[in-house]
């Protein structure tokens, strides 16, 4: 039988708005009118509900999407665990396999890997908690050079926040297609199936997977109703389906940080129409409206929060996604880089492009990373301190051509065996090069010569 691909006039078209209720159909009339689950759905489709929260979650938190598809998602063979020795993926976050250490860590740029696809190019760097209890998070790197074939992948553990550093991802999801480039981000919620192909060759980037809750926009408080990431700039896909009869696919499941696989005799990408508020979305970081001080002092980095995943304690996050984009500094009489600090939160930083203004010593490079765990002291390196302490305080544009980001978490995160040893990217002299050169400037007025 002939295969009809991308059944939508423009499968790369997007709907706009964050946490909005969307409805979309690739065939006119595929969405039922007036009810969610009619006795017979239009065109002989099956009705299926995708729930991202408990049925009884409060209305303002409730996430669900109704899909109308050719074959239900349940129609597959049994899952079986993949042989750990047959693939490169190392995703386990079992407590005894994580290293909880107070040292400041920094990694050289992670390698590209042209031998593997998306599923087998995922590597856990750090994590905390337990996906079986829906608590905590995992921080991963991805590096791939091959398209996925007739395959699909989903995580039952949590929502993937994908931050590309190199290359373009063509993400075909059940609910539509997303093209994702560096300086954009994408969130694929728990359970949604997707396939990744690489139209421009090898890719590399970062992922923050939250086992608890979902990503949302931060509250703005006294800032008011606008700025930071505006809801209108988020984009969700439109319905676009494949019409294939009797086509074998392999379905991968990330389930409690273990990879399982099952066979099915139909495409997973057969959703003809859908409506709801549980769907993948993307955002262009270049649209972030930066807020800063126009008088004095360096504000908390929370003003750079794009998305947050709140914990059960108000004001504390399982994960905040924070960026440091190009911006103007105008504060008077102020040390402008981030101050030295010890934070109850754990801070994992990555660099998409350019140079980060608080690290001028050359050790923090695009595709690299750093981790300053809970209460581990850190701040500008010695060069950044000396430069900022003696700079002429005129209006200054920083970060041109640069984009750094931070995954910040209330959890004390452990470092994986791969992240600490196997990848061979940890800089052993990070602390010594960054802060050991700091000089004593104190002049004691009470000290006699």
Short mmCIF file of C-alpha atoms in Angstrom, two decimals, residues 239-401:
data_model
loop_
_atom_site.label_atom_id
_atom_site.label_comp_id
_atom_site.label_asym_id
_atom_site.label_seq_id
_atom_site.Cartn_x
_atom_site.Cartn_y
_atom_site.Cartn_z
CA UNK A 239 -2.01 17.63 14.09
CA UNK A 240 -0.08 15.82 11.35
CA UNK A 241 -0.35 12.05 10.89
CA UNK A 242 1.20 9.22 8.91
CA UNK A 243 -1.22 6.88 7.13
CA UNK A 244 0.58 3.52 6.95
CA UNK A 245 -1.04 0.09 6.85
CA UNK A 246 0.74 -2.88 8.44
CA UNK A 247 4.06 -1.16 9.07
CA UNK A 248 6.28 -2.56 11.85
CA UNK A 249 7.63 -0.14 14.44
CA UNK A 250 9.80 -0.47 17.52
CA UNK A 251 8.60 1.41 20.58
CA UNK A 252 11.10 2.37 23.32
CA UNK A 253 10.02 3.17 26.85
CA UNK A 254 12.16 4.85 29.51
CA UNK A 255 10.58 3.34 32.62
CA UNK A 256 12.23 3.91 36.01
CA UNK A 257 15.39 4.90 34.14
CA UNK A 258 15.55 1.54 32.39
CA UNK A 259 15.11 1.16 28.65
CA UNK A 260 12.40 -1.23 27.43
CA UNK A 261 11.32 -2.01 23.87
CA UNK A 262 8.23 -3.47 22.21
CA UNK A 263 7.11 -4.20 18.65
CA UNK A 264 3.91 -3.02 17.02
CA UNK A 265 2.52 -3.43 13.52
CA UNK A 266 1.37 0.15 12.97
CA UNK A 267 2.75 3.66 13.13
CA UNK A 268 2.64 5.48 16.49
CA UNK A 269 2.14 8.73 14.57
CA UNK A 270 -1.48 8.28 13.53
CA UNK A 271 -3.28 10.99 15.53
CA UNK A 272 -5.57 12.72 13.04
CA UNK A 273 -6.96 15.29 15.50
CA UNK A 274 -6.56 16.34 19.11
CA UNK A 275 -7.71 18.89 21.65
CA UNK A 276 -6.50 19.67 25.16
CA UNK A 277 -3.74 21.32 27.19
CA UNK A 278 -1.19 18.47 27.46
CA UNK A 279 1.18 18.63 24.51
CA UNK A 280 4.81 19.29 23.51
CA UNK A 281 5.87 22.87 22.93
CA UNK A 282 8.91 24.93 21.97
CA UNK A 283 10.23 28.42 22.74
CA UNK A 284 12.81 30.71 21.12
CA UNK A 285 15.19 31.96 23.85
CA UNK A 286 15.84 35.07 21.76
CA UNK A 287 12.33 36.25 22.68
CA UNK A 288 13.09 36.35 26.40
CA UNK A 289 12.53 39.87 27.79
CA UNK A 290 15.37 40.43 30.26
CA UNK A 291 14.75 42.37 33.48
CA UNK A 292 17.62 43.90 35.48
CA UNK A 293 18.70 46.63 37.85
CA UNK A 294 18.73 50.21 36.59
CA UNK A 295 20.08 51.69 39.81
CA UNK A 296 22.49 49.56 41.86
CA UNK A 297 23.28 46.01 42.98
CA UNK A 298 23.12 42.74 41.11
CA UNK A 299 19.65 41.13 41.36
CA UNK A 300 19.05 37.45 42.10
CA UNK A 301 19.35 35.18 39.03
CA UNK A 302 15.71 34.14 39.52
CA UNK A 303 14.78 37.12 37.33
CA UNK A 304 16.16 35.14 34.39
CA UNK A 305 13.79 32.17 34.90
CA UNK A 306 12.15 30.94 31.70
CA UNK A 307 10.33 27.90 33.13
CA UNK A 308 9.94 26.42 36.59
CA UNK A 309 8.79 23.10 38.01
CA UNK A 310 7.60 23.94 41.53
CA UNK A 311 8.04 21.61 44.49
CA UNK A 312 5.44 21.17 47.21
CA UNK A 313 7.07 24.04 49.12
CA UNK A 314 6.02 27.45 47.80
CA UNK A 315 8.89 29.36 46.20
CA UNK A 316 11.14 26.29 45.91
CA UNK A 317 11.60 24.38 42.67
CA UNK A 318 12.34 20.83 41.64
CA UNK A 319 13.95 22.60 38.70
CA UNK A 320 14.20 26.15 37.42
CA UNK A 321 15.39 26.76 33.88
CA UNK A 322 17.33 30.04 33.92
CA UNK A 323 19.14 31.73 31.03
CA UNK A 324 21.81 34.44 30.76
CA UNK A 325 21.22 36.06 27.36
CA UNK A 326 22.78 39.18 25.86
CA UNK A 327 21.80 42.16 28.02
CA UNK A 328 22.75 45.65 29.13
CA UNK A 329 24.35 46.35 32.51
CA UNK A 330 23.91 49.87 33.85
CA UNK A 331 24.03 49.50 37.66
CA UNK A 332 26.05 52.22 39.40
CA UNK A 333 28.70 51.55 42.05
CA UNK A 334 28.11 47.82 41.66
CA UNK A 335 30.17 44.68 41.17
CA UNK A 336 28.28 43.54 38.10
CA UNK A 337 29.01 39.82 37.70
CA UNK A 338 27.27 37.36 40.05
CA UNK A 339 28.50 37.68 43.60
CA UNK A 340 30.32 34.89 45.42
CA UNK A 341 27.73 32.74 47.09
CA UNK A 342 26.70 29.47 48.67
CA UNK A 343 23.24 28.37 47.69
CA UNK A 344 20.83 25.89 49.25
CA UNK A 345 19.90 25.06 45.65
CA UNK A 346 22.12 23.00 43.34
CA UNK A 347 23.23 24.76 40.16
CA UNK A 348 24.06 22.95 36.91
CA UNK A 349 25.21 25.33 34.17
CA UNK A 350 25.66 24.79 30.46
CA UNK A 351 26.78 27.00 27.59
CA UNK A 352 25.08 26.98 24.21
CA UNK A 353 27.31 29.56 22.53
CA UNK A 354 29.83 32.33 23.16
CA UNK A 355 31.50 33.20 26.47
CA UNK A 356 29.84 33.48 29.87
CA UNK A 357 30.70 36.86 31.42
CA UNK A 358 31.41 35.46 34.91
CA UNK A 359 33.97 32.94 33.62
CA UNK A 360 36.71 34.61 31.61
CA UNK A 361 39.49 32.12 32.29
CA UNK A 362 38.64 29.99 29.26
CA UNK A 363 37.61 26.76 30.97
CA UNK A 364 33.85 27.11 30.46
CA UNK A 365 33.19 26.34 26.80
CA UNK A 366 30.10 25.73 24.64
CA UNK A 367 28.91 22.12 25.08
CA UNK A 368 30.62 22.01 28.48
CA UNK A 369 29.00 22.25 31.91
CA UNK A 370 29.55 22.94 35.58
CA UNK A 371 27.90 21.76 38.79
CA UNK A 372 27.90 23.69 42.05
CA UNK A 373 25.99 21.44 44.41
CA UNK A 374 24.03 22.50 47.49
CA UNK A 375 26.05 24.90 49.67
CA UNK A 376 29.21 24.49 47.56
CA UNK A 377 30.87 27.91 47.40
CA UNK A 378 31.38 29.43 43.96
CA UNK A 379 31.41 32.67 42.01
CA UNK A 380 33.46 34.56 39.41
CA UNK A 381 36.92 33.29 38.64
CA UNK A 382 39.88 35.46 39.61
CA UNK A 383 40.13 37.10 36.21
CA UNK A 384 36.46 38.06 36.16
CA UNK A 385 36.74 39.45 39.70
CA UNK A 386 39.75 41.63 38.93
CA UNK A 387 38.24 42.88 35.70
CA UNK A 388 34.84 43.73 37.18
CA UNK A 389 36.36 45.35 40.29
CA UNK A 390 38.37 47.78 38.19
CA UNK A 391 36.09 48.32 35.19
CA UNK A 392 34.74 51.73 34.27
CA UNK A 393 31.06 51.55 35.21
CA UNK A 394 29.45 52.83 32.07
CA UNK A 395 26.49 51.17 30.33
CA UNK A 396 27.82 47.90 28.96
CA UNK A 397 26.37 45.22 26.70
CA UNK A 398 27.41 41.75 27.90
CA UNK A 399 26.88 38.37 26.36
CA UNK A 400 26.74 39.35 22.68
CA UNK A 401 26.65 36.09 20.76
#
